[in-house]
Amino acid sequence: MLNSLNLFTEQYKKLTEHDIFQFETITKEIIKTGFIVNNWDTKETTYYNFILKNTQLFKTFFDIIGFDFHDRRDKDLYYIKDQDDSYVRNINKNETIILLALRVLYENQKETATLESTVTIKYEDLNQMLVDINYEHSRRGRATIRYVSEGLRLLRDHKIIRHESSLDDNSIITIYPSIELILDFKKIDEIVNRKKSLIGGEVLDEID
C-alpha cells in the first residue's frame, strides 16, 4: 500500500491544474457508473483518451481505495470492480433477467457482426426473447413495457446499453461491450444454459 501511495503521489504531482480537474471528474464518473466507454459520447471519449494517457495513475489510485482497475482497450473501455461485487449484489431479479436476455442477443449478433464494437438490436428482439423464456411480467405475448423500461434504465446508467427515449418494436437498442464484463461471464455457454433457469421468473444464482 505504501508503495502504491508513493507512486500515486509522484505521478499526481506531475499533473497540470487542468489535468487534476480532469482526473477528479473522471474518477467520480467511473465510481458512479463503473465504466468509461469510448465513443459513448464526446465527453466520454475525452475521458477515455485521458485515461489512455494516464493508465498507471488510475490503476494506482483505484488500488489504494480498494478497487481493481481493468484496462480493456480491446473492448474500447475501462472499468472498475470492488472485491464485494456491489453491482452484482444490488441488481434485482427483473434487471438480471433483462441483462441476461440482452447478453444472449448480443452474443448471437456478435457471431455475424462486423468489426464494430457495439451491437444493435430492435426492441422487438428483446421482447420476443423475454416472452420465449416466460418472463413473469408478460401478458398475451408481450413483455410489460413498464418493467422492461425500468430494467433498461439501470443498464443505461451503467453504460451497458443505449436506446431511444420511447420504446416500440422498431426502437433501436445499442449494446456495448461492457455487457461482456458486467457479471464476469466466463463462457457464453454458461449464459445460454441459464436461460432455462429464467423460466417462470425464478431467482438466479450469482454467477462466479
mmCIF file of C-alpha atoms in Angstrom:
data_model
loop_
_atom_site.group_PDB
_atom_site.id
_atom_site.type_symbol
_atom_site.label_atom_id
_atom_site.label_comp_id
_atom_site.label_asym_id
_atom_site.label_seq_id
_atom_site.Cartn_x
_atom_site.Cartn_y
_atom_site.Cartn_z
ATOM 1 C CA MET A 1 0.000 0.000 0.000
ATOM 2 C CA LEU A 2 2.825 2.399 0.889
ATOM 3 C CA ASN A 3 4.496 1.747 -2.466
ATOM 4 C CA SER A 4 1.233 2.437 -4.293
ATOM 5 C CA LEU A 5 0.710 5.638 -2.320
ATOM 6 C CA ASN A 6 4.226 6.851 -3.089
ATOM 7 C CA LEU A 7 3.824 6.020 -6.771
ATOM 8 C CA PHE A 8 0.478 7.795 -6.972
ATOM 9 C CA THR A 9 1.851 10.899 -5.213
ATOM 10 C CA GLU A 10 4.776 11.037 -7.621
ATOM 11 C CA GLN A 11 2.516 10.757 -10.680
ATOM 12 C CA TYR A 12 -0.133 13.126 -9.332
ATOM 13 C CA LYS A 13 2.402 15.919 -8.734
ATOM 14 C CA LYS A 14 3.230 15.904 -12.443
ATOM 15 C CA LEU A 15 -0.346 16.762 -13.459
ATOM 16 C CA THR A 16 -1.277 20.251 -14.587
ATOM 17 C CA GLU A 17 -4.158 22.073 -12.923
ATOM 18 C CA HIS A 18 -6.395 21.147 -15.852
ATOM 19 C CA ASP A 19 -5.288 17.513 -15.677
ATOM 20 C CA ILE A 20 -6.083 17.400 -11.952
ATOM 21 C CA PHE A 21 -9.603 18.643 -12.677
ATOM 22 C CA GLN A 22 -9.978 16.007 -15.409
ATOM 23 C CA PHE A 23 -8.667 13.279 -13.128
ATOM 24 C CA GLU A 24 -11.116 14.180 -10.356
ATOM 25 C CA THR A 25 -14.046 14.369 -12.801
ATOM 26 C CA ILE A 26 -13.241 11.037 -14.400
ATOM 27 C CA THR A 27 -12.705 9.176 -11.119
ATOM 28 C CA LYS A 28 -16.109 10.387 -9.877
ATOM 29 C CA GLU A 29 -17.712 9.254 -13.126
ATOM 30 C CA ILE A 30 -16.185 5.787 -13.147
ATOM 31 C CA ILE A 31 -17.032 5.253 -9.467
ATOM 32 C CA LYS A 32 -20.620 6.279 -10.214
ATOM 33 C CA THR A 33 -21.154 4.133 -13.329
ATOM 34 C CA GLY A 34 -18.410 1.510 -13.195
ATOM 35 C CA PHE A 35 -17.332 2.079 -16.794
ATOM 36 C CA ILE A 36 -15.700 4.554 -19.139
ATOM 37 C CA VAL A 37 -16.734 3.579 -22.664
ATOM 38 C CA ASN A 38 -15.054 5.014 -25.742
ATOM 39 C CA ASN A 39 -17.454 6.601 -28.261
ATOM 40 C CA TRP A 40 -20.356 6.660 -25.777
ATOM 41 C CA ASP A 41 -20.440 10.411 -26.397
ATOM 42 C CA THR A 42 -17.920 13.203 -26.995
ATOM 43 C CA LYS A 43 -17.302 13.784 -23.299
ATOM 44 C CA GLU A 44 -16.815 10.085 -22.618
ATOM 45 C CA THR A 45 -14.318 9.807 -25.475
ATOM 46 C CA THR A 46 -12.342 12.670 -23.896
ATOM 47 C CA TYR A 47 -12.357 10.750 -20.596
ATOM 48 C CA TYR A 48 -11.263 7.559 -22.341
ATOM 49 C CA ASN A 49 -8.347 9.281 -24.060
ATOM 50 C CA PHE A 50 -7.241 10.895 -20.796
ATOM 51 C CA ILE A 51 -7.164 7.505 -19.081
ATOM 52 C CA LEU A 52 -5.300 6.094 -22.067
ATOM 53 C CA LYS A 53 -2.512 8.611 -21.443
ATOM 54 C CA ASN A 54 -2.567 8.144 -17.646
ATOM 55 C CA THR A 55 -3.472 4.481 -17.188
ATOM 56 C CA GLN A 56 -0.960 3.801 -14.419
ATOM 57 C CA LEU A 57 -2.184 6.823 -12.453
ATOM 58 C CA PHE A 58 -5.743 5.484 -12.414
ATOM 59 C CA LYS A 59 -4.649 1.923 -11.708
ATOM 60 C CA THR A 60 -2.614 3.071 -8.710
ATOM 61 C CA PHE A 61 -5.367 5.339 -7.398
ATOM 62 C CA PHE A 62 -8.053 2.660 -7.513
ATOM 63 C CA ASP A 63 -5.695 0.135 -5.967
ATOM 64 C CA ILE A 64 -5.269 2.493 -2.994
ATOM 65 C CA ILE A 65 -9.022 2.869 -2.441
ATOM 66 C CA GLY A 66 -9.746 -0.851 -2.820
ATOM 67 C CA PHE A 67 -10.866 -1.274 -6.416
ATOM 68 C CA ASP A 68 -9.459 -3.373 -9.249
ATOM 69 C CA PHE A 69 -8.944 -1.173 -12.301
ATOM 70 C CA HIS A 70 -9.277 -3.039 -15.596
ATOM 71 C CA ASP A 71 -7.780 -1.850 -18.861
ATOM 72 C CA ARG A 72 -9.851 -3.320 -21.713
ATOM 73 C CA ARG A 73 -8.701 -1.317 -24.686
ATOM 74 C CA ASP A 74 -9.538 -4.373 -26.781
ATOM 75 C CA LYS A 75 -13.195 -3.596 -25.923
ATOM 76 C CA ASP A 76 -12.762 0.197 -26.033
ATOM 77 C CA LEU A 77 -13.429 0.594 -22.333
ATOM 78 C CA TYR A 78 -12.055 0.777 -18.800
ATOM 79 C CA TYR A 79 -13.891 -0.451 -15.732
ATOM 80 C CA ILE A 80 -13.504 -0.902 -12.003
ATOM 81 C CA LYS A 81 -14.635 -3.702 -9.754
ATOM 82 C CA ASP A 82 -14.647 -3.870 -5.990
ATOM 83 C CA GLN A 83 -13.982 -7.040 -4.049
ATOM 84 C CA ASP A 84 -17.595 -7.271 -2.907
ATOM 85 C CA ASP A 85 -19.008 -7.093 -6.459
ATOM 86 C CA SER A 86 -21.521 -4.485 -5.272
ATOM 87 C CA TYR A 87 -23.159 -4.160 -8.677
ATOM 88 C CA VAL A 88 -23.999 -7.855 -8.742
ATOM 89 C CA ARG A 89 -25.397 -7.706 -5.222
ATOM 90 C CA ASN A 90 -27.562 -4.674 -5.967
ATOM 91 C CA ILE A 91 -29.095 -5.807 -9.254
ATOM 92 C CA ASN A 92 -32.611 -7.162 -8.783
ATOM 93 C CA LYS A 93 -34.288 -10.144 -10.419
ATOM 94 C CA ASN A 94 -36.062 -8.119 -13.107
ATOM 95 C CA GLU A 95 -32.831 -6.379 -14.133
ATOM 96 C CA THR A 96 -30.890 -9.661 -14.074
ATOM 97 C CA ILE A 97 -33.331 -11.363 -16.437
ATOM 98 C CA ILE A 98 -33.245 -8.440 -18.883
ATOM 99 C CA LEU A 99 -29.457 -8.295 -18.671
ATOM 100 C CA LEU A 100 -29.116 -11.996 -19.445
ATOM 101 C CA ALA A 101 -31.596 -11.770 -22.346
ATOM 102 C CA LEU A 102 -29.623 -8.862 -23.798
ATOM 103 C CA ARG A 103 -26.374 -10.765 -23.292
ATOM 104 C CA VAL A 104 -27.639 -13.704 -25.341
ATOM 105 C CA LEU A 105 -28.909 -11.369 -28.082
ATOM 106 C CA TYR A 106 -25.562 -9.575 -28.033
ATOM 107 C CA GLU A 107 -23.610 -12.799 -28.456
ATOM 108 C CA ASN A 108 -25.895 -14.000 -31.247
ATOM 109 C CA GLN A 109 -25.323 -10.744 -33.120
ATOM 110 C CA LYS A 110 -21.570 -10.755 -32.488
ATOM 111 C CA GLU A 111 -21.294 -14.019 -34.393
ATOM 112 C CA THR A 112 -22.343 -12.267 -37.610
ATOM 113 C CA ALA A 113 -21.344 -8.669 -36.793
ATOM 114 C CA THR A 114 -18.596 -6.636 -38.410
ATOM 115 C CA LEU A 115 -15.622 -5.226 -36.512
ATOM 116 C CA GLU A 116 -17.870 -2.672 -34.800
ATOM 117 C CA SER A 117 -17.541 -2.984 -31.033
ATOM 118 C CA THR A 118 -21.246 -2.346 -30.434
ATOM 119 C CA VAL A 119 -24.262 -4.430 -31.418
ATOM 120 C CA THR A 120 -27.688 -3.072 -32.328
ATOM 121 C CA ILE A 121 -30.973 -4.891 -31.921
ATOM 122 C CA LYS A 122 -34.617 -3.893 -32.146
ATOM 123 C CA TYR A 123 -36.836 -3.777 -29.093
ATOM 124 C CA GLU A 124 -38.995 -6.485 -30.668
ATOM 125 C CA ASP A 125 -35.977 -8.849 -30.476
ATOM 126 C CA LEU A 126 -35.712 -8.273 -26.729
ATOM 127 C CA ASN A 127 -39.477 -8.587 -26.295
ATOM 128 C CA GLN A 128 -39.503 -11.929 -28.121
ATOM 129 C CA MET A 129 -36.594 -13.251 -26.072
ATOM 130 C CA LEU A 130 -38.352 -12.321 -22.831
ATOM 131 C CA VAL A 131 -41.617 -13.919 -23.983
ATOM 132 C CA ASP A 132 -39.768 -17.072 -25.050
ATOM 133 C CA ILE A 133 -38.333 -17.530 -21.559
ATOM 134 C CA ASN A 134 -41.720 -16.886 -19.905
ATOM 135 C CA TYR A 135 -40.727 -13.545 -18.412
ATOM 136 C CA GLU A 136 -43.030 -13.104 -15.439
ATOM 137 C CA HIS A 137 -44.047 -9.582 -16.492
ATOM 138 C CA SER A 138 -45.533 -10.787 -19.791
ATOM 139 C CA ARG A 139 -49.111 -10.908 -20.996
ATOM 140 C CA ARG A 140 -50.614 -12.021 -24.300
ATOM 141 C CA GLY A 141 -47.265 -12.430 -25.990
ATOM 142 C CA ARG A 142 -45.873 -9.076 -24.863
ATOM 143 C CA ALA A 143 -43.459 -8.133 -22.103
ATOM 144 C CA THR A 144 -44.903 -5.332 -19.972
ATOM 145 C CA ILE A 145 -43.003 -2.302 -21.200
ATOM 146 C CA ARG A 146 -43.007 -0.566 -17.807
ATOM 147 C CA TYR A 147 -40.941 -3.338 -16.211
ATOM 148 C CA VAL A 148 -38.635 -3.653 -19.206
ATOM 149 C CA SER A 149 -38.052 0.117 -19.204
ATOM 150 C CA GLU A 150 -37.128 0.009 -15.515
ATOM 151 C CA GLY A 151 -34.522 -2.671 -16.171
ATOM 152 C CA LEU A 152 -33.137 -0.901 -19.225
ATOM 153 C CA ARG A 153 -32.816 2.369 -17.309
ATOM 154 C CA LEU A 154 -30.345 0.845 -14.854
ATOM 155 C CA LEU A 155 -28.347 -0.784 -17.643
ATOM 156 C CA ARG A 156 -28.206 2.533 -19.488
ATOM 157 C CA ASP A 157 -26.998 4.322 -16.352
ATOM 158 C CA HIS A 158 -24.136 1.821 -16.141
ATOM 159 C CA LYS A 159 -23.209 2.321 -19.821
ATOM 160 C CA ILE A 160 -24.230 -1.142 -20.923
ATOM 161 C CA ILE A 161 -26.941 -0.141 -23.403
ATOM 162 C CA ARG A 162 -28.472 2.913 -25.035
ATOM 163 C CA HIS A 163 -31.919 3.242 -26.549
ATOM 164 C CA GLU A 164 -34.316 5.815 -27.897
ATOM 165 C CA SER A 165 -36.371 7.803 -25.408
ATOM 166 C CA SER A 166 -39.580 5.920 -26.210
ATOM 167 C CA LEU A 167 -39.818 2.196 -26.850
ATOM 168 C CA ASP A 168 -41.739 0.399 -29.569
ATOM 169 C CA ASP A 169 -40.985 -2.700 -31.636
ATOM 170 C CA ASN A 170 -38.786 -0.758 -34.056
ATOM 171 C CA SER A 171 -36.820 1.113 -31.388
ATOM 172 C CA ILE A 172 -33.082 0.517 -31.667
ATOM 173 C CA ILE A 173 -31.149 -0.697 -28.628
ATOM 174 C CA THR A 174 -27.365 -0.368 -28.827
ATOM 175 C CA ILE A 175 -25.492 -2.879 -26.682
ATOM 176 C CA TYR A 176 -21.923 -2.016 -25.666
ATOM 177 C CA PRO A 177 -19.039 -4.432 -24.958
ATOM 178 C CA SER A 178 -19.348 -3.563 -21.269
ATOM 179 C CA ILE A 179 -22.126 -6.174 -21.186
ATOM 180 C CA GLU A 180 -19.418 -8.838 -21.587
ATOM 181 C CA LEU A 181 -17.806 -7.758 -18.333
ATOM 182 C CA ILE A 182 -20.589 -6.607 -16.047
ATOM 183 C CA LEU A 183 -21.097 -10.019 -14.434
ATOM 184 C CA ASP A 184 -17.761 -11.551 -15.418
ATOM 185 C CA PHE A 185 -19.301 -14.217 -17.629
ATOM 186 C CA LYS A 186 -16.527 -16.636 -18.471
ATOM 187 C CA LYS A 187 -18.293 -18.672 -21.132
ATOM 188 C CA ILE A 188 -21.252 -17.814 -23.310
ATOM 189 C CA ASP A 189 -22.458 -21.441 -22.942
ATOM 190 C CA GLU A 190 -22.959 -20.691 -19.252
ATOM 191 C CA ILE A 191 -25.336 -17.867 -20.157
ATOM 192 C CA VAL A 192 -27.255 -19.824 -22.758
ATOM 193 C CA ASN A 193 -27.717 -22.709 -20.327
ATOM 194 C CA ARG A 194 -29.035 -20.324 -17.687
ATOM 195 C CA LYS A 195 -31.925 -19.339 -19.944
ATOM 196 C CA LYS A 196 -33.646 -22.444 -18.582
ATOM 197 C CA SER A 197 -33.437 -21.107 -15.034
ATOM 198 C CA LEU A 198 -35.271 -17.948 -16.092
ATOM 199 C CA ILE A 199 -38.472 -19.772 -16.964
ATOM 200 C CA GLY A 200 -41.264 -18.727 -14.653
ATOM 201 C CA GLY A 201 -39.237 -15.839 -13.223
ATOM 202 C CA GLU A 202 -37.088 -17.981 -10.933
ATOM 203 C CA VAL A 203 -34.386 -16.243 -8.919
ATOM 204 C CA LEU A 204 -30.952 -16.652 -10.451
ATOM 205 C CA ASP A 205 -27.918 -17.797 -8.533
ATOM 206 C CA GLU A 206 -24.957 -15.456 -8.751
ATOM 207 C CA ILE A 207 -22.510 -16.280 -11.493
ATOM 208 C CA ASP A 208 -18.974 -16.655 -10.197
#
